[in-house]
Amino acid sequence: MTFAPAPIPSRTQYVLEAIKHAILTAQLRPGQALVETELAAQFGVSKTPVREALKTLAGTGLVVMSQYKGVTVRLVDATMAREVYDVRLLLEPEALRRSVNRKASLEAAQEALERADSALDKADRSLANRDFHRALYLPCGNPLLARMLDEVRDQAALVSTVAWSAVPSWEREAAEHREILRLALADDAEAAAGALHHHIASFVRRAFPDDEDGGGAA
């Protein structure tokens, strides 16, 4: 039996994934300008796939396109962080509760947790943590719910990248991940959902605390 070779990713997809990875691993910083000609030269492509990739990234909320400033990596502030994490608080614990109640396999979450624990740098750790959370909600049985969480996934990762740069609290988050997975594997849907809710809420409170003086958080 012969198998057809896997399709080669398009130039646009290649550029898209490269820029996204650079943003989510802090190689490209919030507010940094993304110049089409420079990116095209860097990736050895024409400006067209770069332009299309940037449009897609604007749609996911990772970059901002302005008539006057051009394209920049999205800035993260307390308001943006709380909006994104509010959506996660509303949807993600419920999705995990459904995943557990459906007796869905959480093997992918276990694998992602192990990758995070053995990560050599914060970039690999961040990507593994993203995979961990997705592995909890993806088998919830409601594709629309999973897609809604996927839509804020990149923005949530950008928030955590910025937060970790200021307060490197990944060891605490890793311990919370292990407890969430332990409860889920024990088929305790309510406790697992509650632990996940606390995990998400406490992270954004630590990273972007309320500023009673009105100065805001960066």
PDB file of C-alpha atoms in Angstrom, residues 36-214:
ATOM      1  CA  GLU A  36       5.939  43.494   5.165  1.00  0.00           C
ATOM      2  CA  THR A  37       9.126  44.039   3.157  1.00  0.00           C
ATOM      3  CA  GLU A  38      11.355  43.041   6.084  1.00  0.00           C
ATOM      4  CA  LEU A  39       9.329  39.927   6.829  1.00  0.00           C
ATOM      5  CA  ALA A  40       9.239  38.938   3.155  1.00  0.00           C
ATOM      6  CA  ALA A  41      13.024  39.178   2.981  1.00  0.00           C
ATOM      7  CA  GLN A  42      13.402  37.251   6.237  1.00  0.00           C
ATOM      8  CA  PHE A  43      11.233  34.361   5.055  1.00  0.00           C
ATOM      9  CA  GLY A  44      12.331  34.460   1.420  1.00  0.00           C
ATOM     10  CA  VAL A  45       8.844  35.048   0.050  1.00  0.00           C
ATOM     11  CA  SER A  46       6.985  37.826  -1.720  1.00  0.00           C
ATOM     12  CA  LYS A  47       4.948  40.378   0.208  1.00  0.00           C
ATOM     13  CA  THR A  48       1.655  38.680  -0.705  1.00  0.00           C
ATOM     14  CA  PRO A  49       1.863  35.691   1.686  1.00  0.00           C
ATOM     15  CA  VAL A  50       3.160  38.009   4.404  1.00  0.00           C
ATOM     16  CA  ARG A  51       0.210  40.352   3.905  1.00  0.00           C
ATOM     17  CA  GLU A  52      -2.272  37.469   4.016  1.00  0.00           C
ATOM     18  CA  ALA A  53      -0.642  36.021   7.124  1.00  0.00           C
ATOM     19  CA  LEU A  54      -0.826  39.374   8.899  1.00  0.00           C
ATOM     20  CA  LYS A  55      -4.506  39.714   8.017  1.00  0.00           C
ATOM     21  CA  THR A  56      -5.187  36.315   9.564  1.00  0.00           C
ATOM     22  CA  LEU A  57      -3.220  37.225  12.689  1.00  0.00           C
ATOM     23  CA  ALA A  58      -5.207  40.448  12.958  1.00  0.00           C
ATOM     24  CA  GLY A  59      -8.370  38.342  12.871  1.00  0.00           C
ATOM     25  CA  THR A  60      -7.154  36.237  15.800  1.00  0.00           C
ATOM     26  CA  GLY A  61      -6.189  39.328  17.791  1.00  0.00           C
ATOM     27  CA  LEU A  62      -2.429  38.871  17.835  1.00  0.00           C
ATOM     28  CA  VAL A  63      -1.603  41.887  15.679  1.00  0.00           C
ATOM     29  CA  VAL A  64      -3.232  45.247  15.056  1.00  0.00           C
ATOM     30  CA  MET A  65      -3.507  46.832  11.619  1.00  0.00           C
ATOM     31  CA  SER A  66      -3.634  50.634  11.553  1.00  0.00           C
ATOM     32  CA  GLN A  67      -3.871  52.985   8.618  1.00  0.00           C
ATOM     33  CA  TYR A  68      -1.315  55.261  10.249  1.00  0.00           C
ATOM     34  CA  LYS A  69       0.953  52.948  12.266  1.00  0.00           C
ATOM     35  CA  GLY A  70       0.922  49.943   9.969  1.00  0.00           C
ATOM     36  CA  VAL A  71       0.946  46.490  11.552  1.00  0.00           C
ATOM     37  CA  THR A  72       2.143  45.981  15.125  1.00  0.00           C
ATOM     38  CA  VAL A  73       2.097  43.171  17.646  1.00  0.00           C
ATOM     39  CA  ARG A  74      -0.891  43.691  19.908  1.00  0.00           C
ATOM     40  CA  LEU A  75      -0.226  45.463  23.182  1.00  0.00           C
ATOM     41  CA  VAL A  76      -1.393  43.726  26.328  1.00  0.00           C
ATOM     42  CA  ASP A  77      -2.921  45.707  29.165  1.00  0.00           C
ATOM     43  CA  ALA A  78      -5.124  44.858  32.128  1.00  0.00           C
ATOM     44  CA  THR A  79      -8.370  45.523  30.264  1.00  0.00           C
ATOM     45  CA  MET A  80      -7.459  43.250  27.357  1.00  0.00           C
ATOM     46  CA  ALA A  81      -6.223  40.518  29.716  1.00  0.00           C
ATOM     47  CA  ARG A  82      -9.362  40.562  31.845  1.00  0.00           C
ATOM     48  CA  GLU A  83     -11.646  40.476  28.802  1.00  0.00           C
ATOM     49  CA  VAL A  84      -9.876  37.424  27.373  1.00  0.00           C
ATOM     50  CA  TYR A  85      -9.704  35.626  30.695  1.00  0.00           C
ATOM     51  CA  ASP A  86     -13.334  36.431  31.464  1.00  0.00           C
ATOM     52  CA  VAL A  87     -14.311  34.463  28.349  1.00  0.00           C
ATOM     53  CA  ARG A  88     -12.105  31.592  29.502  1.00  0.00           C
ATOM     54  CA  LEU A  89     -13.661  31.663  32.969  1.00  0.00           C
ATOM     55  CA  LEU A  90     -17.147  31.439  31.494  1.00  0.00           C
ATOM     56  CA  LEU A  91     -16.419  28.639  29.032  1.00  0.00           C
ATOM     57  CA  GLU A  92     -13.336  26.591  29.870  1.00  0.00           C
ATOM     58  CA  PRO A  93     -14.365  25.064  33.236  1.00  0.00           C
ATOM     59  CA  GLU A  94     -17.696  24.005  31.710  1.00  0.00           C
ATOM     60  CA  ALA A  95     -15.914  22.430  28.767  1.00  0.00           C
ATOM     61  CA  LEU A  96     -13.640  20.467  31.117  1.00  0.00           C
ATOM     62  CA  ARG A  97     -16.634  19.396  33.191  1.00  0.00           C
ATOM     63  CA  ARG A  98     -18.207  17.962  30.033  1.00  0.00           C
ATOM     64  CA  SER A  99     -14.973  16.284  28.960  1.00  0.00           C
ATOM     65  CA  VAL A 100     -14.740  14.496  32.317  1.00  0.00           C
ATOM     66  CA  ASN A 101     -18.411  13.525  32.367  1.00  0.00           C
ATOM     67  CA  ARG A 102     -18.038  12.047  28.875  1.00  0.00           C
ATOM     68  CA  LYS A 103     -15.111   9.914  30.106  1.00  0.00           C
ATOM     69  CA  ALA A 104     -13.068  11.455  27.304  1.00  0.00           C
ATOM     70  CA  SER A 105      -9.427  10.532  26.965  1.00  0.00           C
ATOM     71  CA  LEU A 106      -7.105  13.086  28.535  1.00  0.00           C
ATOM     72  CA  GLU A 107      -3.935  11.402  27.348  1.00  0.00           C
ATOM     73  CA  ALA A 108      -3.024  14.474  25.286  1.00  0.00           C
ATOM     74  CA  ALA A 109      -3.253  16.631  28.415  1.00  0.00           C
ATOM     75  CA  GLN A 110      -0.920  14.269  30.264  1.00  0.00           C
ATOM     76  CA  GLU A 111       1.565  14.383  27.400  1.00  0.00           C
ATOM     77  CA  ALA A 112       1.436  18.185  27.261  1.00  0.00           C
ATOM     78  CA  LEU A 113       1.980  18.383  31.023  1.00  0.00           C
ATOM     79  CA  GLU A 114       5.059  16.174  30.728  1.00  0.00           C
ATOM     80  CA  ARG A 115       6.403  18.321  27.880  1.00  0.00           C
ATOM     81  CA  ALA A 116       5.927  21.448  29.982  1.00  0.00           C
ATOM     82  CA  ASP A 117       7.737  19.879  32.940  1.00  0.00           C
ATOM     83  CA  SER A 118      10.711  18.908  30.774  1.00  0.00           C
ATOM     84  CA  ALA A 119      10.806  22.120  28.705  1.00  0.00           C
ATOM     85  CA  LEU A 120      14.248  23.637  28.291  1.00  0.00           C
ATOM     86  CA  ASP A 121      13.052  27.212  27.938  1.00  0.00           C
ATOM     87  CA  LYS A 122       9.968  29.340  28.505  1.00  0.00           C
ATOM     88  CA  ALA A 123       9.046  29.225  24.815  1.00  0.00           C
ATOM     89  CA  ASP A 124       8.645  25.437  24.832  1.00  0.00           C
ATOM     90  CA  ARG A 125       6.924  25.605  28.209  1.00  0.00           C
ATOM     91  CA  SER A 126       4.436  28.178  26.965  1.00  0.00           C
ATOM     92  CA  LEU A 127       3.544  26.130  23.900  1.00  0.00           C
ATOM     93  CA  ALA A 128       3.127  22.980  25.997  1.00  0.00           C
ATOM     94  CA  ASN A 129       0.873  24.822  28.439  1.00  0.00           C
ATOM     95  CA  ARG A 130      -1.331  25.979  25.573  1.00  0.00           C
ATOM     96  CA  ASP A 131      -1.621  22.374  24.407  1.00  0.00           C
ATOM     97  CA  PHE A 132      -2.485  21.256  27.951  1.00  0.00           C
ATOM     98  CA  HIS A 133      -5.459  23.575  28.230  1.00  0.00           C
ATOM     99  CA  ARG A 134      -6.705  22.728  24.753  1.00  0.00           C
ATOM    100  CA  ALA A 135      -6.498  19.013  25.500  1.00  0.00           C
ATOM    101  CA  LEU A 136      -8.847  19.562  28.448  1.00  0.00           C
ATOM    102  CA  TYR A 137     -11.598  21.343  26.534  1.00  0.00           C
ATOM    103  CA  LEU A 138     -11.310  19.871  23.050  1.00  0.00           C
ATOM    104  CA  PRO A 139     -13.093  16.550  23.864  1.00  0.00           C
ATOM    105  CA  CYS A 140     -16.040  18.314  25.547  1.00  0.00           C
ATOM    106  CA  GLY A 141     -18.459  16.992  22.922  1.00  0.00           C
ATOM    107  CA  ASN A 142     -19.543  20.428  21.696  1.00  0.00           C
ATOM    108  CA  PRO A 143     -17.498  21.515  18.661  1.00  0.00           C
ATOM    109  CA  LEU A 144     -18.897  25.067  18.826  1.00  0.00           C
ATOM    110  CA  LEU A 145     -17.791  25.455  22.447  1.00  0.00           C
ATOM    111  CA  ALA A 146     -14.322  24.175  21.544  1.00  0.00           C
ATOM    112  CA  ARG A 147     -14.096  26.578  18.590  1.00  0.00           C
ATOM    113  CA  MET A 148     -15.096  29.515  20.778  1.00  0.00           C
ATOM    114  CA  LEU A 149     -12.250  28.697  23.147  1.00  0.00           C
ATOM    115  CA  ASP A 150      -9.893  28.231  20.212  1.00  0.00           C
ATOM    116  CA  GLU A 151     -10.739  31.766  19.093  1.00  0.00           C
ATOM    117  CA  VAL A 152      -9.322  33.293  22.287  1.00  0.00           C
ATOM    118  CA  ARG A 153      -6.500  30.772  22.660  1.00  0.00           C
ATOM    119  CA  ASP A 154      -3.840  32.858  20.920  1.00  0.00           C
ATOM    120  CA  GLN A 155      -4.782  36.014  22.810  1.00  0.00           C
ATOM    121  CA  ALA A 156      -4.674  34.125  26.115  1.00  0.00           C
ATOM    122  CA  ALA A 157      -1.219  32.823  25.213  1.00  0.00           C
ATOM    123  CA  LEU A 158      -0.070  36.362  24.434  1.00  0.00           C
ATOM    124  CA  VAL A 159      -1.309  37.513  27.846  1.00  0.00           C
ATOM    125  CA  SER A 160       0.586  34.720  29.596  1.00  0.00           C
ATOM    126  CA  THR A 161       3.749  35.442  27.596  1.00  0.00           C
ATOM    127  CA  VAL A 162       3.692  39.072  28.705  1.00  0.00           C
ATOM    128  CA  ALA A 163       2.801  38.155  32.292  1.00  0.00           C
ATOM    129  CA  TRP A 164       5.579  35.584  32.582  1.00  0.00           C
ATOM    130  CA  SER A 165       8.090  38.150  31.379  1.00  0.00           C
ATOM    131  CA  ALA A 166       7.180  40.298  34.395  1.00  0.00           C
ATOM    132  CA  VAL A 167       6.340  37.612  36.966  1.00  0.00           C
ATOM    133  CA  PRO A 168       7.753  34.148  36.107  1.00  0.00           C
ATOM    134  CA  SER A 169       5.147  32.109  38.007  1.00  0.00           C
ATOM    135  CA  TRP A 170       5.108  29.006  35.795  1.00  0.00           C
ATOM    136  CA  GLU A 171       6.111  26.664  38.645  1.00  0.00           C
ATOM    137  CA  ARG A 172       2.951  27.597  40.514  1.00  0.00           C
ATOM    138  CA  GLU A 173       0.849  27.177  37.368  1.00  0.00           C
ATOM    139  CA  ALA A 174       2.482  23.804  36.678  1.00  0.00           C
ATOM    140  CA  ALA A 175       1.501  22.551  40.142  1.00  0.00           C
ATOM    141  CA  GLU A 176      -2.065  23.738  39.534  1.00  0.00           C
ATOM    142  CA  HIS A 177      -2.094  21.948  36.174  1.00  0.00           C
ATOM    143  CA  ARG A 178      -1.095  18.694  37.849  1.00  0.00           C
ATOM    144  CA  GLU A 179      -3.907  19.049  40.393  1.00  0.00           C
ATOM    145  CA  ILE A 180      -6.483  19.835  37.702  1.00  0.00           C
ATOM    146  CA  LEU A 181      -5.462  16.776  35.709  1.00  0.00           C
ATOM    147  CA  ARG A 182      -5.424  14.580  38.834  1.00  0.00           C
ATOM    148  CA  LEU A 183      -9.009  15.537  39.619  1.00  0.00           C
ATOM    149  CA  ALA A 184     -10.099  15.061  36.013  1.00  0.00           C
ATOM    150  CA  LEU A 185      -8.516  11.611  35.822  1.00  0.00           C
ATOM    151  CA  ALA A 186     -10.295  10.744  39.074  1.00  0.00           C
ATOM    152  CA  ASP A 187     -13.582  11.508  37.273  1.00  0.00           C
ATOM    153  CA  ASP A 188     -14.370  14.338  39.682  1.00  0.00           C
ATOM    154  CA  ALA A 189     -15.821  16.737  37.124  1.00  0.00           C
ATOM    155  CA  GLU A 190     -16.991  19.369  39.595  1.00  0.00           C
ATOM    156  CA  ALA A 191     -13.714  19.536  41.496  1.00  0.00           C
ATOM    157  CA  ALA A 192     -11.682  19.595  38.291  1.00  0.00           C
ATOM    158  CA  ALA A 193     -13.816  22.417  36.879  1.00  0.00           C
ATOM    159  CA  GLY A 194     -13.524  24.326  40.146  1.00  0.00           C
ATOM    160  CA  ALA A 195      -9.755  23.927  40.229  1.00  0.00           C
ATOM    161  CA  LEU A 196      -9.510  25.125  36.628  1.00  0.00           C
ATOM    162  CA  HIS A 197     -11.693  28.150  37.385  1.00  0.00           C
ATOM    163  CA  HIS A 198      -9.452  29.060  40.324  1.00  0.00           C
ATOM    164  CA  HIS A 199      -6.340  28.525  38.196  1.00  0.00           C
ATOM    165  CA  ILE A 200      -7.503  30.896  35.466  1.00  0.00           C
ATOM    166  CA  ALA A 201      -8.870  33.545  37.840  1.00  0.00           C
ATOM    167  CA  SER A 202      -5.851  33.586  40.148  1.00  0.00           C
ATOM    168  CA  PHE A 203      -3.413  33.890  37.240  1.00  0.00           C
ATOM    169  CA  VAL A 204      -4.968  37.033  35.817  1.00  0.00           C
ATOM    170  CA  ARG A 205      -5.317  38.547  39.305  1.00  0.00           C
ATOM    171  CA  ARG A 206      -1.616  37.978  39.978  1.00  0.00           C
ATOM    172  CA  ALA A 207      -0.477  39.186  36.579  1.00  0.00           C
ATOM    173  CA  PHE A 208      -2.805  42.184  36.318  1.00  0.00           C
ATOM    174  CA  PRO A 209      -3.872  43.190  39.820  1.00  0.00           C
ATOM    175  CA  ASP A 210      -6.425  45.935  40.331  1.00  0.00           C
ATOM    176  CA  ASP A 211      -4.704  49.293  40.557  1.00  0.00           C
ATOM    177  CA  GLU A 212      -6.533  51.350  43.139  1.00  0.00           C
ATOM    178  CA  ASP A 213      -4.372  54.342  42.307  1.00  0.00           C
ATOM    179  CA  GLY A 214      -5.687  54.358  38.763  1.00  0.00           C
TER     180      GLY A 214
END
